[in-house]
PDB file of C-alpha atoms and ligand atoms in Angstrom:
ATOM      1  CA  UNK L   1     118.949 123.616  65.864  1.00  0.00           C
ATOM      2  CA  UNK L   2     118.636 120.426  63.557  1.00  0.00           C
ATOM      3  CA  UNK L   3     115.152 119.113  62.905  1.00  0.00           C
ATOM      4  CA  UNK L   4     114.081 116.115  65.218  1.00  0.00           C
ATOM      5  CA  UNK L   5     114.849 113.415  62.536  1.00  0.00           C
ATOM      6  CA  UNK L   6     118.174 114.954  61.617  1.00  0.00           C
ATOM      7  CA  UNK L   7     119.877 114.782  65.027  1.00  0.00           C
ATOM      8  CA  UNK L   8     123.096 112.972  64.716  1.00  0.00           C
ATOM      9  CA  UNK L   9     122.622 112.097  61.060  1.00  0.00           C
ATOM     10  CA  UNK L  10     126.244 113.471  60.609  1.00  0.00           C
ATOM     11  CA  UNK L  11     127.991 111.668  63.368  1.00  0.00           C
ATOM     12  CA  UNK L  12     131.180 110.156  62.625  1.00  0.00           C
ATOM     13  CA  UNK L  13     131.842 112.348  59.786  1.00  0.00           C
ATOM     14  CA  UNK L  14     134.819 114.876  59.579  1.00  0.00           C
ATOM     15  CA  UNK L  15     133.524 118.241  58.123  1.00  0.00           C
ATOM     16  CA  UNK L  16     135.407 121.279  57.104  1.00  0.00           C
ATOM     17  CA  UNK L  17     133.597 124.568  56.447  1.00  0.00           C
ATOM     18  CA  UNK L  18     135.287 127.829  55.488  1.00  0.00           C
ATOM     19  CA  UNK L  19     133.504 131.177  56.299  1.00  0.00           C
ATOM     20  CA  UNK L  20     133.908 134.897  56.077  1.00  0.00           C
ATOM     21  CA  UNK L  21     135.902 137.074  53.843  1.00  0.00           C
ATOM     22  CA  UNK L  22     139.552 137.037  52.979  1.00  0.00           C
ATOM     23  CA  UNK L  23     141.531 140.338  53.262  1.00  0.00           C
ATOM     24  CA  UNK L  24     144.354 140.907  50.874  1.00  0.00           C
ATOM     25  CA  UNK L  25     146.857 143.204  52.033  1.00  0.00           C
ATOM     26  CA  UNK L  26     147.938 146.385  50.265  1.00  0.00           C
ATOM     27  CA  UNK L  27     150.394 147.642  52.969  1.00  0.00           C
ATOM     28  CA  UNK L  28     150.443 147.286  56.733  1.00  0.00           C
ATOM     29  CA  UNK L  29     147.479 149.246  57.384  1.00  0.00           C
ATOM     30  CA  UNK L  30     145.121 148.797  54.180  1.00  0.00           C
ATOM     31  CA  UNK L  31     143.527 145.765  52.495  1.00  0.00           C
ATOM     32  CA  UNK L  32     141.169 144.587  49.595  1.00  0.00           C
ATOM     33  CA  UNK L  33     138.258 142.957  51.270  1.00  0.00           C
ATOM     34  CA  UNK L  34     134.534 142.099  50.702  1.00  0.00           C
ATOM     35  CA  UNK L  35     131.105 142.302  52.533  1.00  0.00           C
ATOM     36  CA  UNK L  36     131.114 138.774  53.679  1.00  0.00           C
ATOM     37  CA  UNK L  37     129.919 138.570  57.423  1.00  0.00           C
ATOM     38  CA  UNK L  38     130.840 134.913  57.975  1.00  0.00           C
ATOM     39  CA  UNK L  39     127.168 134.132  58.993  1.00  0.00           C
ATOM     40  CA  UNK L  40     126.284 131.515  56.620  1.00  0.00           C
ATOM     41  CA  UNK L  41     129.441 129.512  57.145  1.00  0.00           C
ATOM     42  CA  UNK L  42     129.363 129.787  61.022  1.00  0.00           C
ATOM     43  CA  UNK L  43     125.630 128.753  60.679  1.00  0.00           C
ATOM     44  CA  UNK L  44     126.709 125.803  58.619  1.00  0.00           C
ATOM     45  CA  UNK L  45     129.609 125.002  61.049  1.00  0.00           C
ATOM     46  CA  UNK L  46     127.430 125.013  64.122  1.00  0.00           C
ATOM     47  CA  UNK L  47     124.569 123.007  62.286  1.00  0.00           C
ATOM     48  CA  UNK L  48     127.039 120.222  61.433  1.00  0.00           C
ATOM     49  CA  UNK L  49     128.297 120.019  64.933  1.00  0.00           C
ATOM     50  CA  UNK L  50     124.593 119.818  66.096  1.00  0.00           C
ATOM     51  CA  UNK L  51     123.854 117.029  63.728  1.00  0.00           C
ATOM     52  CA  UNK L  52     127.079 115.061  65.240  1.00  0.00           C
ATOM     53  CA  UNK L  53     129.896 115.887  62.997  1.00  0.00           C
ATOM     54  CA  UNK L  54     133.540 116.695  64.013  1.00  0.00           C
ATOM     55  CA  UNK L  55     133.912 120.086  62.556  1.00  0.00           C
ATOM     56  CA  UNK L  56     136.684 122.313  61.787  1.00  0.00           C
ATOM     57  CA  UNK L  57     135.779 125.986  60.920  1.00  0.00           C
ATOM     58  CA  UNK L  58     138.274 127.893  58.798  1.00  0.00           C
ATOM     59  CA  UNK L  59     137.509 131.325  59.397  1.00  0.00           C
ATOM     60  CA  UNK L  60     138.684 134.144  57.222  1.00  0.00           C
ATOM     61  CA  UNK L  61     137.493 137.850  58.381  1.00  0.00           C
ATOM     62  CA  UNK L  62     134.197 137.119  60.433  1.00  0.00           C
ATOM     63  CA  UNK L  63     132.112 139.876  61.910  1.00  0.00           C
ATOM     64  CA  UNK L  64     132.449 140.345  65.508  1.00  0.00           C
ATOM     65  CA  UNK L  65     130.124 138.294  67.609  1.00  0.00           C
ATOM     66  CA  UNK L  66     129.355 135.985  64.851  1.00  0.00           C
ATOM     67  CA  UNK L  67     132.392 133.787  65.742  1.00  0.00           C
ATOM     68  CA  UNK L  68     132.133 133.971  69.486  1.00  0.00           C
ATOM     69  CA  UNK L  69     129.111 131.517  69.177  1.00  0.00           C
ATOM     70  CA  UNK L  70     131.243 129.016  67.106  1.00  0.00           C
ATOM     71  CA  UNK L  71     134.233 129.307  69.511  1.00  0.00           C
ATOM     72  CA  UNK L  72     132.292 128.210  72.534  1.00  0.00           C
ATOM     73  CA  UNK L  73     131.024 125.051  70.774  1.00  0.00           C
ATOM     74  CA  UNK L  74     132.126 121.572  71.567  1.00  0.00           C
ATOM     75  CA  UNK L  75     132.823 119.272  68.548  1.00  0.00           C
ATOM     76  CA  UNK L  76     133.950 122.273  66.584  1.00  0.00           C
ATOM     77  CA  UNK L  77     137.609 123.799  66.160  1.00  0.00           C
ATOM     78  CA  UNK L  78     138.311 127.198  64.780  1.00  0.00           C
ATOM     79  CA  UNK L  79     141.412 127.845  62.572  1.00  0.00           C
ATOM     80  CA  UNK L  80     141.985 131.451  61.407  1.00  0.00           C
ATOM     81  CA  UNK L  81     142.998 132.648  58.105  1.00  0.00           C
ATOM     82  CA  UNK L  82     143.677 136.113  56.708  1.00  0.00           C
ATOM     83  CA  UNK L  83     144.406 135.989  52.931  1.00  0.00           C
ATOM     84  CA  UNK L  84     143.157 133.842  50.362  1.00  0.00           C
ATOM     85  CA  UNK L  85     146.628 132.215  50.275  1.00  0.00           C
ATOM     86  CA  UNK L  86     146.524 131.306  54.043  1.00  0.00           C
ATOM     87  CA  UNK L  87     142.854 130.071  53.645  1.00  0.00           C
ATOM     88  CA  UNK L  88     143.960 127.789  50.906  1.00  0.00           C
ATOM     89  CA  UNK L  89     146.726 126.367  52.934  1.00  0.00           C
ATOM     90  CA  UNK L  90     144.504 125.791  56.056  1.00  0.00           C
ATOM     91  CA  UNK L  91     141.847 124.119  53.891  1.00  0.00           C
ATOM     92  CA  UNK L  92     144.196 121.858  52.120  1.00  0.00           C
ATOM     93  CA  UNK L  93     145.640 120.755  55.264  1.00  0.00           C
ATOM     94  CA  UNK L  94     142.292 120.162  56.862  1.00  0.00           C
ATOM     95  CA  UNK L  95     140.708 118.513  53.878  1.00  0.00           C
ATOM     96  CA  UNK L  96     143.214 115.880  54.051  1.00  0.00           C
ATOM     97  CA  UNK L  97     141.284 114.010  56.769  1.00  0.00           C
ATOM     98  CA  UNK L  98     137.764 115.426  55.862  1.00  0.00           C
ATOM     99  CA  UNK L  99     134.689 113.514  54.542  1.00  0.00           C
ATOM    100  CA  UNK L 100     133.022 116.841  53.620  1.00  0.00           C
ATOM    101  CA  UNK L 101     134.532 120.312  52.689  1.00  0.00           C
ATOM    102  CA  UNK L 102     132.269 123.241  52.173  1.00  0.00           C
ATOM    103  CA  UNK L 103     133.915 126.395  50.801  1.00  0.00           C
ATOM    104  CA  UNK L 104     131.321 129.153  52.200  1.00  0.00           C
ATOM    105  CA  UNK L 105     134.105 131.550  52.426  1.00  0.00           C
ATOM    106  CA  UNK L 106     134.185 134.597  50.021  1.00  0.00           C
ATOM    107  CA  UNK L 107     137.570 134.160  48.751  1.00  0.00           C
ATOM    108  CA  UNK L 108     139.454 137.192  47.094  1.00  0.00           C
ATOM    109  CA  UNK L 109     139.829 136.553  43.358  1.00  0.00           C
ATOM    110  CA  UNK L 110     142.886 138.644  43.331  1.00  0.00           C
ATOM    111  CA  UNK L 111     145.759 139.715  45.487  1.00  0.00           C
ATOM    112  CA  UNK L 112     148.025 142.719  45.301  1.00  0.00           C
ATOM    113  CA  UNK L 113     151.003 141.995  43.315  1.00  0.00           C
ATOM    114  CA  UNK L 114     153.594 143.881  45.343  1.00  0.00           C
ATOM    115  CA  UNK L 115     152.578 144.505  48.982  1.00  0.00           C
ATOM    116  CA  UNK L 116     154.297 147.461  50.375  1.00  0.00           C
ATOM    117  CA  UNK L 117     156.155 146.830  53.447  1.00  0.00           C
ATOM    118  CA  UNK L 118     155.949 150.475  54.422  1.00  0.00           C
ATOM    119  CA  UNK L 119     152.620 152.379  54.481  1.00  0.00           C
ATOM    120  CA  UNK L 120     152.038 153.916  51.003  1.00  0.00           C
ATOM    121  CA  UNK L 121     152.220 157.618  51.133  1.00  0.00           C
ATOM    122  CA  UNK L 122     150.772 160.090  48.715  1.00  0.00           C
ATOM    123  CA  UNK L 123     153.808 161.900  48.958  1.00  0.00           C
ATOM    124  CA  UNK L 124     155.845 159.274  47.032  1.00  0.00           C
ATOM    125  CA  UNK L 125     152.765 158.414  44.438  1.00  0.00           C
ATOM    126  CA  UNK L 126     151.784 160.237  41.289  1.00  0.00           C
ATOM    127  CA  UNK L 127     149.626 163.015  41.683  1.00  0.00           C
ATOM    128  CA  UNK L 128     145.907 162.518  40.833  1.00  0.00           C
ATOM    129  CA  UNK L 129     145.709 158.792  41.268  1.00  0.00           C
ATOM    130  CA  UNK L 130     147.668 155.182  41.366  1.00  0.00           C
ATOM    131  CA  UNK L 131     147.083 151.882  39.821  1.00  0.00           C
ATOM    132  CA  UNK L 132     147.263 148.703  41.801  1.00  0.00           C
ATOM    133  CA  UNK L 133     148.444 145.516  40.042  1.00  0.00           C
ATOM    134  CA  UNK L 134     146.504 142.525  40.971  1.00  0.00           C
ATOM    135  CA  UNK L 135     147.439 138.782  40.603  1.00  0.00           C
ATOM    136  CA  UNK L 136     144.722 136.037  40.191  1.00  0.00           C
ATOM    137  CA  UNK L 137     144.566 133.724  43.401  1.00  0.00           C
ATOM    138  CA  UNK L 138     144.348 130.004  43.142  1.00  0.00           C
ATOM    139  CA  UNK L 139     140.886 128.574  42.940  1.00  0.00           C
ATOM    140  CA  UNK L 140     140.896 126.809  46.156  1.00  0.00           C
ATOM    141  CA  UNK L 141     137.640 124.909  45.476  1.00  0.00           C
ATOM    142  CA  UNK L 142     138.918 123.741  42.091  1.00  0.00           C
ATOM    143  CA  UNK L 143     142.058 122.309  43.826  1.00  0.00           C
ATOM    144  CA  UNK L 144     139.834 120.439  46.252  1.00  0.00           C
ATOM    145  CA  UNK L 145     137.959 118.930  43.439  1.00  0.00           C
ATOM    146  CA  UNK L 146     141.181 118.049  41.586  1.00  0.00           C
ATOM    147  CA  UNK L 147     142.478 116.126  44.748  1.00  0.00           C
ATOM    148  CA  UNK L 148     139.184 114.940  45.923  1.00  0.00           C
ATOM    149  CA  UNK L 149     139.349 111.444  47.442  1.00  0.00           C
ATOM    150  CA  UNK L 150     137.018 108.447  46.980  1.00  0.00           C
ATOM    151  CA  UNK L 151     133.909 109.268  49.215  1.00  0.00           C
ATOM    152  CA  UNK L 152     134.754 112.859  49.809  1.00  0.00           C
ATOM    153  CA  UNK L 153     131.965 115.395  49.187  1.00  0.00           C
ATOM    154  CA  UNK L 154     133.068 118.928  47.914  1.00  0.00           C
ATOM    155  CA  UNK L 155     130.485 121.645  48.308  1.00  0.00           C
ATOM    156  CA  UNK L 156     130.921 125.188  46.834  1.00  0.00           C
ATOM    157  CA  UNK L 157     128.887 128.505  47.284  1.00  0.00           C
ATOM    158  CA  UNK L 158     128.062 131.053  44.324  1.00  0.00           C
ATOM    159  CA  UNK L 159     126.981 134.401  45.014  1.00  0.00           C
ATOM    160  CA  UNK L 160     125.615 135.808  41.788  1.00  0.00           C
ATOM    161  CA  UNK L 161     124.174 139.044  40.743  1.00  0.00           C
ATOM    162  CA  UNK L 162     121.524 138.267  38.056  1.00  0.00           C
ATOM    163  CA  UNK L 163     120.390 140.785  35.440  1.00  0.00           C
ATOM    164  CA  UNK L 164     122.453 140.321  32.378  1.00  0.00           C
ATOM    165  CA  UNK L 165     119.938 138.474  30.454  1.00  0.00           C
ATOM    166  CA  UNK L 166     120.775 135.285  32.201  1.00  0.00           C
ATOM    167  CA  UNK L 167     118.722 133.683  35.105  1.00  0.00           C
ATOM    168  CA  UNK L 168     120.507 132.824  38.385  1.00  0.00           C
ATOM    169  CA  UNK L 169     120.180 129.330  37.834  1.00  0.00           C
ATOM    170  CA  UNK L 170     121.949 129.767  34.320  1.00  0.00           C
ATOM    171  CA  UNK L 171     124.766 131.424  35.948  1.00  0.00           C
ATOM    172  CA  UNK L 172     125.008 128.918  38.813  1.00  0.00           C
ATOM    173  CA  UNK L 173     124.775 125.884  36.193  1.00  0.00           C
ATOM    174  CA  UNK L 174     127.740 127.299  34.192  1.00  0.00           C
ATOM    175  CA  UNK L 175     129.683 127.826  37.490  1.00  0.00           C
ATOM    176  CA  UNK L 176     128.924 124.265  38.674  1.00  0.00           C
ATOM    177  CA  UNK L 177     129.954 122.754  35.386  1.00  0.00           C
ATOM    178  CA  UNK L 178     133.172 124.815  35.546  1.00  0.00           C
ATOM    179  CA  UNK L 179     134.018 124.005  39.388  1.00  0.00           C
ATOM    180  CA  UNK L 180     132.988 120.249  39.408  1.00  0.00           C
ATOM    181  CA  UNK L 181     132.174 120.334  43.068  1.00  0.00           C
ATOM    182  CA  UNK L 182     129.467 117.837  44.125  1.00  0.00           C
ATOM    183  CA  UNK L 183     127.149 120.544  45.112  1.00  0.00           C
ATOM    184  CA  UNK L 184     126.905 124.195  44.419  1.00  0.00           C
ATOM    185  CA  UNK L 185     124.640 126.434  46.571  1.00  0.00           C
ATOM    186  CA  UNK L 186     123.679 129.417  44.455  1.00  0.00           C
ATOM    187  CA  UNK L 187     122.536 132.403  46.051  1.00  0.00           C
ATOM    188  CA  UNK L 188     121.555 135.913  44.878  1.00  0.00           C
ATOM    189  CA  UNK L 189     123.620 138.765  46.239  1.00  0.00           C
ATOM    190  CA  UNK L 190     123.145 142.585  45.654  1.00  0.00           C
ATOM    191  CA  UNK L 191     123.716 145.812  47.263  1.00  0.00           C
ATOM    192  CA  UNK L 192     121.095 144.963  50.061  1.00  0.00           C
ATOM    193  CA  UNK L 193     120.785 141.188  49.682  1.00  0.00           C
ATOM    194  CA  UNK L 194     122.790 138.207  50.843  1.00  0.00           C
ATOM    195  CA  UNK L 195     125.821 139.647  52.930  1.00  0.00           C
ATOM    196  CA  UNK L 196     124.828 141.342  56.109  1.00  0.00           C
ATOM    197  CA  UNK L 197     121.460 140.048  55.967  1.00  0.00           C
ATOM    198  CA  UNK L 198     120.299 137.339  58.256  1.00  0.00           C
ATOM    199  CA  UNK L 199     118.247 135.716  55.876  1.00  0.00           C
ATOM    200  CA  UNK L 200     119.497 133.922  52.805  1.00  0.00           C
ATOM    201  CA  UNK L 201     117.854 132.082  49.710  1.00  0.00           C
ATOM    202  CA  UNK L 202     119.836 129.246  47.880  1.00  0.00           C
ATOM    203  CA  UNK L 203     119.371 126.839  45.210  1.00  0.00           C
ATOM    204  CA  UNK L 204     121.403 123.786  45.491  1.00  0.00           C
ATOM    205  CA  UNK L 205     122.500 122.195  42.178  1.00  0.00           C
ATOM    206  CA  UNK L 206     124.672 119.177  41.564  1.00  0.00           C
ATOM    207  CA  UNK L 207     127.748 119.311  39.094  1.00  0.00           C
ATOM    208  CA  UNK L 208     125.773 118.545  36.193  1.00  0.00           C
ATOM    209  CA  UNK L 209     123.121 121.312  37.067  1.00  0.00           C
ATOM    210  CA  UNK L 210     120.245 119.117  38.648  1.00  0.00           C
ATOM    211  CA  UNK L 211     118.168 120.999  41.330  1.00  0.00           C
ATOM    212  CA  UNK L 212     118.966 119.138  44.622  1.00  0.00           C
ATOM    213  CA  UNK L 213     117.340 121.587  46.925  1.00  0.00           C
ATOM    214  CA  UNK L 214     116.125 125.064  47.583  1.00  0.00           C
ATOM    215  CA  UNK L 215     115.628 126.978  50.724  1.00  0.00           C
ATOM    216  CA  UNK L 216     114.538 130.634  51.655  1.00  0.00           C
ATOM    217  CA  UNK L 217     114.751 131.468  55.241  1.00  0.00           C
ATOM    218  CA  UNK L 218     117.275 132.139  57.946  1.00  0.00           C
ATOM    219  CA  UNK L 219     121.006 131.214  57.391  1.00  0.00           C
ATOM    220  CA  UNK L 220     120.206 128.414  59.933  1.00  0.00           C
ATOM    221  CA  UNK L 221     117.430 127.155  57.681  1.00  0.00           C
ATOM    222  CA  UNK L 222     119.822 127.279  54.661  1.00  0.00           C
ATOM    223  CA  UNK L 223     122.382 125.428  56.568  1.00  0.00           C
ATOM    224  CA  UNK L 224     119.937 122.822  57.537  1.00  0.00           C
ATOM    225  CA  UNK L 225     118.844 122.285  53.670  1.00  0.00           C
ATOM    226  CA  UNK L 226     122.705 122.317  52.706  1.00  0.00           C
ATOM    227  CA  UNK L 227     123.433 119.273  55.021  1.00  0.00           C
ATOM    228  CA  UNK L 228     120.068 117.381  53.982  1.00  0.00           C
ATOM    229  CA  UNK L 229     121.422 117.804  50.541  1.00  0.00           C
ATOM    230  CA  UNK L 230     124.761 116.613  51.305  1.00  0.00           C
ATOM    231  CA  UNK L 231     123.482 113.651  52.835  1.00  0.00           C
ATOM    232  CA  UNK L 232     121.243 112.944  49.999  1.00  0.00           C
ATOM    233  CA  UNK L 233     124.219 112.848  47.534  1.00  0.00           C
ATOM    234  CA  UNK L 234     126.121 110.907  49.779  1.00  0.00           C
ATOM    235  CA  UNK L 235     123.422 108.266  50.277  1.00  0.00           C
ATOM    236  CA  UNK L 236     122.942 107.944  46.457  1.00  0.00           C
ATOM    237  CA  UNK L 237     126.517 107.566  45.967  1.00  0.00           C
ATOM    238  CA  UNK L 238     126.904 104.984  48.514  1.00  0.00           C
ATOM    239  CA  UNK L 239     124.190 102.832  46.650  1.00  0.00           C
TER     240      UNK L 239
HETATM  241  N1  CTP K 301     136.327 129.970  45.529  1.00  0.00           N
HETATM  242  C1  CTP K 301     137.761 129.392  45.871  1.00  0.00           C
HETATM  243  N2  CTP K 301     138.889 129.956  45.585  1.00  0.00           N
HETATM  244  C2  CTP K 301     138.902 131.150  44.946  1.00  0.00           C
HETATM  245  C3  CTP K 301     137.636 131.708  44.614  1.00  0.00           C
HETATM  246  C4  CTP K 301     136.563 131.255  44.990  1.00  0.00           C
HETATM  247  O1  CTP K 301     137.697 128.539  46.580  1.00  0.00           O
HETATM  248  N3  CTP K 301     140.035 131.806  44.588  1.00  0.00           N
HETATM  249  C5  CTP K 301     135.182 129.287  45.947  1.00  0.00           C
HETATM  250  C6  CTP K 301     134.251 130.041  46.848  1.00  0.00           C
HETATM  251  O2  CTP K 301     134.642 129.852  48.158  1.00  0.00           O
HETATM  252  C7  CTP K 301     133.068 129.416  46.332  1.00  0.00           C
HETATM  253  C8  CTP K 301     133.063 129.241  44.992  1.00  0.00           C
HETATM  254  O3  CTP K 301     134.536 129.027  44.734  1.00  0.00           O
HETATM  255  O4  CTP K 301     132.704 128.288  47.306  1.00  0.00           O
HETATM  256  C9  CTP K 301     132.566 130.120  44.043  1.00  0.00           C
HETATM  257  O5  CTP K 301     133.046 131.286  44.172  1.00  0.00           O
HETATM  258  P1  CTP K 301     132.750 132.546  43.150  1.00  0.00           P
HETATM  259  O6  CTP K 301     133.377 133.798  43.589  1.00  0.00           O
HETATM  260  O7  CTP K 301     131.215 132.682  43.127  1.00  0.00           O
HETATM  261  O8  CTP K 301     133.207 131.978  41.782  1.00  0.00           O
HETATM  262  P2  CTP K 301     134.527 132.460  41.002  1.00  0.00           P
HETATM  263  O9  CTP K 301     134.955 131.102  40.430  1.00  0.00           O
HETATM  264  O10 CTP K 301     135.418 132.980  41.752  1.00  0.00           O
HETATM  265  O11 CTP K 301     133.853 133.222  39.726  1.00  0.00           O
HETATM  266  P3  CTP K 301     133.437 134.530  39.679  1.00  0.00           P
HETATM  267  O12 CTP K 301     133.879 135.302  40.983  1.00  0.00           O
HETATM  268  O13 CTP K 301     133.921 135.299  38.493  1.00  0.00           O
HETATM  269  O14 CTP K 301     131.985 134.646  39.707  1.00  0.00           O
HETATM  270 CA1   CA K 302     135.014 134.934  42.831  1.00  0.00          CA
END
């Protein structure tokens, strides 16, 4: 739940949050997916509704049970999307009326070039292995930034695995500069970090790399910190 002082601070604002992992079909029974549970995005949507916003949750694949809490919530509408392309279409439509858009979904960077209408069979494949051709998906966040309206706030997430001579924040700052979103929530992921975990740790930076906030805690705590940061940048811009 929101802290006392925060109750209702997003009232009157239209918020769109994407959550979960997209799934890119290979054939009717297989897909390329990722480990996103949707928990952080759903926590963001619930917390925004709690703080008074009118919320649309654009949900890609979200773990069973995680979405149930959101579906029953007044002030929150759920739109489903399967692939990155579907998510992009849904977000673009919802963003037209939105004051704040948060891209918490784990969007597939690539899709399968030729989706087979029939289940692929080994019988009709080369012996020993196959190659799948992949095509890069549109960057939804970059598109939102390009079409950002006056007064609209765009927020991205960056899941990074550090360890190649660069700190998490360095990588985050490069991504923030590249993406141009008003805020980027940078979090460390790894084999046992970030995804199925109930806890999360993020550093929230502006497009020019300034640290606006940081939070380690439950995904609810991180959600509250993110809305605090959003409110801060909106207030500083309104001056
Ligand atoms: N994102 C998006 N559309 C894509 C890929 C990512 O909107 N096709 C969004 C994610 O929802 C997230 C942000 O961009 O808010 C950063 O995603 P991330 O995967 O960290 O960045 P990429 O630019 O895809 O770079 P890379 O995966 O190579 O690190
Ligand atoms: Ca990516």
